[in-house]
mmCIF file of C-alpha atoms in Angstrom:
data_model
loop_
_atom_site.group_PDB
_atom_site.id
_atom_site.type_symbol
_atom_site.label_atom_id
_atom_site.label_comp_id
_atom_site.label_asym_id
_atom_site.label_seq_id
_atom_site.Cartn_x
_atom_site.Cartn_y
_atom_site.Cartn_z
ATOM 1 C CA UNK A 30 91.666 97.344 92.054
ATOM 2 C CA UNK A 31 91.691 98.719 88.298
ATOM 3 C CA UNK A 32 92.268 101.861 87.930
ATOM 4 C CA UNK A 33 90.858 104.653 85.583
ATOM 5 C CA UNK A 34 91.812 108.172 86.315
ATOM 6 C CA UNK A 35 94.391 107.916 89.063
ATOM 7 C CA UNK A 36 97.828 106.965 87.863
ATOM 8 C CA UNK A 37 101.105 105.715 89.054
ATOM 9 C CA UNK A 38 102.707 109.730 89.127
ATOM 10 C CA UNK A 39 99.148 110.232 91.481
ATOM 11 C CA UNK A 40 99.788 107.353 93.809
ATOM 12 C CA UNK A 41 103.892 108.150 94.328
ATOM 13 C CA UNK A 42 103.049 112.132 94.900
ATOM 14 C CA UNK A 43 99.999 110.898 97.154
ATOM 15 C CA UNK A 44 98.327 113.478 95.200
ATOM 16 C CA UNK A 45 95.491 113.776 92.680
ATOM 17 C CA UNK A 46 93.554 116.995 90.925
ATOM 18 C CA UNK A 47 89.611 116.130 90.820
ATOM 19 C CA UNK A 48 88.183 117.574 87.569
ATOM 20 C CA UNK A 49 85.291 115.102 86.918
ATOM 21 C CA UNK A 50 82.490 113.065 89.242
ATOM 22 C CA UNK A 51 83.791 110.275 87.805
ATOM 23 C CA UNK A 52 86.840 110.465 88.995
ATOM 24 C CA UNK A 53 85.999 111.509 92.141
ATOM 25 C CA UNK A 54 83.862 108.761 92.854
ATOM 26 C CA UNK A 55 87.271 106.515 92.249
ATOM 27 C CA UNK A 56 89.364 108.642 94.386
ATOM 28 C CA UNK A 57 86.397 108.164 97.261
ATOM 29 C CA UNK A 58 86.473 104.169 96.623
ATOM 30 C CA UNK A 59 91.061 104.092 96.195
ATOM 31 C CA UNK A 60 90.801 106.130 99.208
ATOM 32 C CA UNK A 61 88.949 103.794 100.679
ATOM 33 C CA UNK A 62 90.950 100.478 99.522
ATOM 34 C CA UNK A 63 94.070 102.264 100.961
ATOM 35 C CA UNK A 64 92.387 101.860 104.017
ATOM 36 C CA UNK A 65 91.206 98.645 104.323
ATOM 37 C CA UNK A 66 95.199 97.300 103.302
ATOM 38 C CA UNK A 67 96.563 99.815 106.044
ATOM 39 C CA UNK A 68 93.839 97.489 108.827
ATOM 40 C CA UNK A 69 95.569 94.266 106.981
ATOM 41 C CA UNK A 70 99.040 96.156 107.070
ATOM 42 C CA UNK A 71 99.005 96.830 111.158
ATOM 43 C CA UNK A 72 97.991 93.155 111.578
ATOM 44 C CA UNK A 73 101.740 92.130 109.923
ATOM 45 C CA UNK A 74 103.415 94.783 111.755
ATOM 46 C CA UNK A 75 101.758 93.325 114.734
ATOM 47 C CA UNK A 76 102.639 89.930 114.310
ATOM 48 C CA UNK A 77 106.363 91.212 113.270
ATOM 49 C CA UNK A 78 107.026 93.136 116.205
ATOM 50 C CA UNK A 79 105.896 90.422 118.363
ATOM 51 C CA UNK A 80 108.372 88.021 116.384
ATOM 52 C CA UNK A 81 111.520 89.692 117.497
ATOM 53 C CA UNK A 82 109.727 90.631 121.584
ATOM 54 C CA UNK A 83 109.433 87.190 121.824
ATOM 55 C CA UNK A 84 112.521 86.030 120.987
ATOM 56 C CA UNK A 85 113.976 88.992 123.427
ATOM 57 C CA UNK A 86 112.297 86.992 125.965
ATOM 58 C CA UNK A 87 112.108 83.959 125.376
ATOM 59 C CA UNK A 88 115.965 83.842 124.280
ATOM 60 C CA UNK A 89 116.717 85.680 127.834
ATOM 61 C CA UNK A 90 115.115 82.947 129.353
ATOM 62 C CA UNK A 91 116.438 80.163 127.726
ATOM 63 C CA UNK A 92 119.550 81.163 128.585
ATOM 64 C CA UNK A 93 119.088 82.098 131.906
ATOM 65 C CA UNK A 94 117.669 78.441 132.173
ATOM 66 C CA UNK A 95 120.806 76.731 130.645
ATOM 67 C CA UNK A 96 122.913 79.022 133.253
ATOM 68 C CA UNK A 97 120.561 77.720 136.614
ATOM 69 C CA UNK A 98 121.229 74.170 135.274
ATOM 70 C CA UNK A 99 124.614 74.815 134.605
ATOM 71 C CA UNK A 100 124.021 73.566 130.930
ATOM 72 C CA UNK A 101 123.252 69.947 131.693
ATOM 73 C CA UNK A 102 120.104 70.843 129.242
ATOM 74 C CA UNK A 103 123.013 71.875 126.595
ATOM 75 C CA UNK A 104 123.575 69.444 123.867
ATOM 76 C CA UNK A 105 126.918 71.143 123.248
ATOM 77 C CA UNK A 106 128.234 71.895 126.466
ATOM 78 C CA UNK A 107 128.044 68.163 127.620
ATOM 79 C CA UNK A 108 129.370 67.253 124.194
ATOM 80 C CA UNK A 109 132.465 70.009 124.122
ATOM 81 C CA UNK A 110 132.546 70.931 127.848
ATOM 82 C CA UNK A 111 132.839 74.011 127.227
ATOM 83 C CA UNK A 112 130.051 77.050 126.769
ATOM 84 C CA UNK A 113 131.837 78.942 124.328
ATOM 85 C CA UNK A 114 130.161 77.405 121.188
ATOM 86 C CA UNK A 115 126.724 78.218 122.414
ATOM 87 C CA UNK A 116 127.587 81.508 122.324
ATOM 88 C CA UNK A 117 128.703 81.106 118.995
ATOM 89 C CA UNK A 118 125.420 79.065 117.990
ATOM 90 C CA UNK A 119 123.100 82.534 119.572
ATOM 91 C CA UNK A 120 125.415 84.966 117.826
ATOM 92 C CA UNK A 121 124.799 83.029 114.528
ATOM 93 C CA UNK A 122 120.653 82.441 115.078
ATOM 94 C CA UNK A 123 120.637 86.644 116.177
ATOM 95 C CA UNK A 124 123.133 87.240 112.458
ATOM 96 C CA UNK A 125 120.569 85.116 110.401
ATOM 97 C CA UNK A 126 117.109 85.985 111.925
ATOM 98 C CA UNK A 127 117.982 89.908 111.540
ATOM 99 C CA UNK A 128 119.179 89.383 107.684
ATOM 100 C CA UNK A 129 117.347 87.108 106.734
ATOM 101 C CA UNK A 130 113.807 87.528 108.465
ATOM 102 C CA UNK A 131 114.475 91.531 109.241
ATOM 103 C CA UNK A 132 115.907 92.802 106.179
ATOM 104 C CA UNK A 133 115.542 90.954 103.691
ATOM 105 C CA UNK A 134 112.015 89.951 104.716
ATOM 106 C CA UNK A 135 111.789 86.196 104.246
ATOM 107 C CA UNK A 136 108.512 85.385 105.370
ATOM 108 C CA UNK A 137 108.379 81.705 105.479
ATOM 109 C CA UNK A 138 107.957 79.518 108.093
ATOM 110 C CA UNK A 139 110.260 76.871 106.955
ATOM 111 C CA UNK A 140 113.243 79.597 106.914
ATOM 112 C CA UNK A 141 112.293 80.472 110.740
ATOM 113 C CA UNK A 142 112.604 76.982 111.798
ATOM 114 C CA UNK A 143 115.506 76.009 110.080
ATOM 115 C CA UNK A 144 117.303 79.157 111.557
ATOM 116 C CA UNK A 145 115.806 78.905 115.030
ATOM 117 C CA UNK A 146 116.942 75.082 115.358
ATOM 118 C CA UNK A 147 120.308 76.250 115.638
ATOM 119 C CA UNK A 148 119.393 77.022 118.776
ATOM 120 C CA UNK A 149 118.400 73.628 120.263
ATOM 121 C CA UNK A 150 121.760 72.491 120.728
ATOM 122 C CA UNK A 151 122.078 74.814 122.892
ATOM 123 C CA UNK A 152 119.156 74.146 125.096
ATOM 124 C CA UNK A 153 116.536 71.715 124.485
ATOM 125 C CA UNK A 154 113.936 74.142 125.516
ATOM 126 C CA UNK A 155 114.426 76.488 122.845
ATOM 127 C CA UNK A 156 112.378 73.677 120.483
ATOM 128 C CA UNK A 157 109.993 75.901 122.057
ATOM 129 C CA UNK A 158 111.171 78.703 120.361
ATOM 130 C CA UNK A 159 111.627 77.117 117.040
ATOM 131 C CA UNK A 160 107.852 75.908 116.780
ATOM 132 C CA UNK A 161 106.918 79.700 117.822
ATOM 133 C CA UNK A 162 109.318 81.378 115.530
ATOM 134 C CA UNK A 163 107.644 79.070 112.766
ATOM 135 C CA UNK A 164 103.503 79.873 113.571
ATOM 136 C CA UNK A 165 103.932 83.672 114.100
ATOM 137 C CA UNK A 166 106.257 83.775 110.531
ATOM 138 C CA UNK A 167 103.720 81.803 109.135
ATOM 139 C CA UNK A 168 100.852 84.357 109.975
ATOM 140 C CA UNK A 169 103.247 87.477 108.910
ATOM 141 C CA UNK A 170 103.236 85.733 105.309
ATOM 142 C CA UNK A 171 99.728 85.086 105.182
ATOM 143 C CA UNK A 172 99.072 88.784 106.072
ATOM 144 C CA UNK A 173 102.051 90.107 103.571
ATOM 145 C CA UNK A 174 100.562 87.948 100.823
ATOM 146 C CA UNK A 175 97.147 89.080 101.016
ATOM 147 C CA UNK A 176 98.665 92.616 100.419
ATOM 148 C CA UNK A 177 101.759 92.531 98.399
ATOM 149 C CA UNK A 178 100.125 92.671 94.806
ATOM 150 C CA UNK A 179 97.784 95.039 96.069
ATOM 151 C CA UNK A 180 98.506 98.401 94.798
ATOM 152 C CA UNK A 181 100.097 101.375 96.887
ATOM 153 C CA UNK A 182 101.886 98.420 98.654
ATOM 154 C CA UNK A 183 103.816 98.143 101.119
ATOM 155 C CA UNK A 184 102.581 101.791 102.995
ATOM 156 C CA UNK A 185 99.309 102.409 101.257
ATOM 157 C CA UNK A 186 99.357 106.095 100.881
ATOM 158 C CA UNK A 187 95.965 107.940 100.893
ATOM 159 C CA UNK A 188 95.213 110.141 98.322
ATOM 160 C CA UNK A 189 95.119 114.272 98.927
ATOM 161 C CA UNK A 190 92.666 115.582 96.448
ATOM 162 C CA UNK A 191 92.472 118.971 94.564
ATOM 163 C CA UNK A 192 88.754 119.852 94.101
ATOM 164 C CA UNK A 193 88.131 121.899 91.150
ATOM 165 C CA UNK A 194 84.383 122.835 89.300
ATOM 166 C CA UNK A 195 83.467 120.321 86.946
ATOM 167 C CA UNK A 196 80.692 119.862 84.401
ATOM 168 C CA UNK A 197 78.130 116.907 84.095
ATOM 169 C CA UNK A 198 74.809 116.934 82.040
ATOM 170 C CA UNK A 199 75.356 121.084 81.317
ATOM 171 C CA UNK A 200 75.898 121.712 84.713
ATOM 172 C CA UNK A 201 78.165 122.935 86.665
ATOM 173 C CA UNK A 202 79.519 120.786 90.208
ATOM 174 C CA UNK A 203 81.658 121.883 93.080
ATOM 175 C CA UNK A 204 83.740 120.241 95.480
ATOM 176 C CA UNK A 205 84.793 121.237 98.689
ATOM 177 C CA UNK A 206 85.797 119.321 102.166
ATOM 178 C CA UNK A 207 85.193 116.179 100.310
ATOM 179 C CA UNK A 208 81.492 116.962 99.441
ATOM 180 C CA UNK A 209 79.874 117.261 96.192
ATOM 181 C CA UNK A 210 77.417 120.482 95.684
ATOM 182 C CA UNK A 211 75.499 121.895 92.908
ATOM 183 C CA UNK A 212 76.847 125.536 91.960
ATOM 184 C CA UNK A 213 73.228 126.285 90.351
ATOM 185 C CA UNK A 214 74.949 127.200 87.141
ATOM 186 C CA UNK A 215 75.332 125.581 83.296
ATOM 187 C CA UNK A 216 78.049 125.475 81.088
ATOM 188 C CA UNK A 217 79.346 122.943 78.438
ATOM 189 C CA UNK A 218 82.920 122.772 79.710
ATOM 190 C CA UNK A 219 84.706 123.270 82.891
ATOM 191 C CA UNK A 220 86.791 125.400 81.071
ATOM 192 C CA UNK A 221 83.885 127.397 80.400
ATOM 193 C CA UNK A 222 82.134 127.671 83.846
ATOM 194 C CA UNK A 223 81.006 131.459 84.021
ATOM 195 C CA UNK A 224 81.582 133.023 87.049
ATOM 196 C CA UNK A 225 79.480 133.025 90.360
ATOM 197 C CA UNK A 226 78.761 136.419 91.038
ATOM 198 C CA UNK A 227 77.700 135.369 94.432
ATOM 199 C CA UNK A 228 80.911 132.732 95.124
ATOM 200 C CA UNK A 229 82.778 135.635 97.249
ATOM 201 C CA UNK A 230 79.432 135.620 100.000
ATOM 202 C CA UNK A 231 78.780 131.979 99.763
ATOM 203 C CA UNK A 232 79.627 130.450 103.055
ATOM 204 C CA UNK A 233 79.609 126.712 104.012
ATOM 205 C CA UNK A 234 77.451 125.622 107.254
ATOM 206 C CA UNK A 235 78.105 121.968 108.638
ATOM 207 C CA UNK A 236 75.666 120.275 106.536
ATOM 208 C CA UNK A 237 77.792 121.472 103.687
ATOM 209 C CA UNK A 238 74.715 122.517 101.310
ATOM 210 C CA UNK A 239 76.041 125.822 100.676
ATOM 211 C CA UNK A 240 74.230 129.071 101.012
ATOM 212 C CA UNK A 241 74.552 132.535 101.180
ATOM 213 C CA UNK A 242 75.035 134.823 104.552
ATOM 214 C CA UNK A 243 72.280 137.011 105.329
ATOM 215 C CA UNK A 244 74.466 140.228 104.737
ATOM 216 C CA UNK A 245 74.023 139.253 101.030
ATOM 217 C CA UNK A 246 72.773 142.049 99.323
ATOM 218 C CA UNK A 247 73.652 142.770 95.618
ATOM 219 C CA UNK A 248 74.227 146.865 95.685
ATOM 220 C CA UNK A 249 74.440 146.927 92.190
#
């Protein structure tokens, strides 16, 4: 999305003073773009959080499995005799998954397999796991690369606008509660905008149009 009037020091303070139509019309459309990448954004957090439920499960029940069958699915314990080293082998797969897929965010499917088969020794049933680990990291870096060049990335902030008057074509615009209105008055600057003598009785129904209360009576 190229950007005109909004800059970098707008999109880290979240923040952004409206002065022109212009410029409001790209704060309506960034606005806007923020929240389309926020949908794509909860899809990856949705496929990340169910990376690490599933392997809270389905490592719970892979070992739970070995234990039943007293490990004769174990490719270590009837090699070593011993169940120590799968221990070892889960400790390892938890270390590596957590670094490498959690923080430092290694979104590729080849990484989650190669870690996960360190688990098949173990049992044969977590090839399982390995093929799962593999499709749902897969879909996490589909999602994170359709959004990590995009700008505002990775929490894409919506802008909070400050509406001032502004001037286009002589006259003079207001905006308020995210709605342009015409103030009924002409100036050459927004500097320059004379005052409403009215502005302290105008009120704002739903519809936003403006207009003044019915108490409005100039004593003057």
């Amino acid at each position: 999305m190229e950007l005109k009037f909004i800059t970098q020091d707008n999109i880290d303070e979240s923040h952004i003073n409206i002065t022109s139509a212009e410029m409001y019309t790209e704060f309506k459309e960034y606005n806007q773009h923020m929240l389309d990448m926020q949908k794509k954004r909860w899809r990856f957090l949705r496929d990340f959080w169910a990376l690490w439920i599933m392997n809270a499960i389905l490592l719970f029940v892979g070992i739970m499995t070995a234990l039943m069958l007293m490990w004769n699915g174990s490719l270590i314990y009837m090699a070593s005799g011993t169940f120590m080293p799968c221990w070892l082998l889960v400790a390892i797969y938890l270390f590596l998954m957590i670094y490498f897929i959690g923080i430092r965010k290694l979104y590729s499917w080849k990484a989650g397999l190669l870690i996960s088969a360190i688990l098949v020794p173990v049992n044969l049933a977590f090839i399982a796991l390995a093929a799962a680990n593999a499709v749902v990291i897969y879909f996490m870096d589909k999602e994170d690369s359709s959004i990590r060049n995009e700008i505002g990335y990775p929490h894409f902030a919506q802008l909070v606008g400050s509406f001032k008057s502004f001037v286009k074509d002589g006259e003079v615009y207001g905006v308020g509660d995210g709605v342009v209105y015409g103030a009924g008055l002409q100036s050459e600057s927004a500097e320059q905008v004379p005052e409403d003598p009215f502005a302290k009785y105008r009120i704002k129904p739903e519809d936003d149009m403006g207009m003044l209360a019915d108490n409005d009576i100039n004593k003057e």
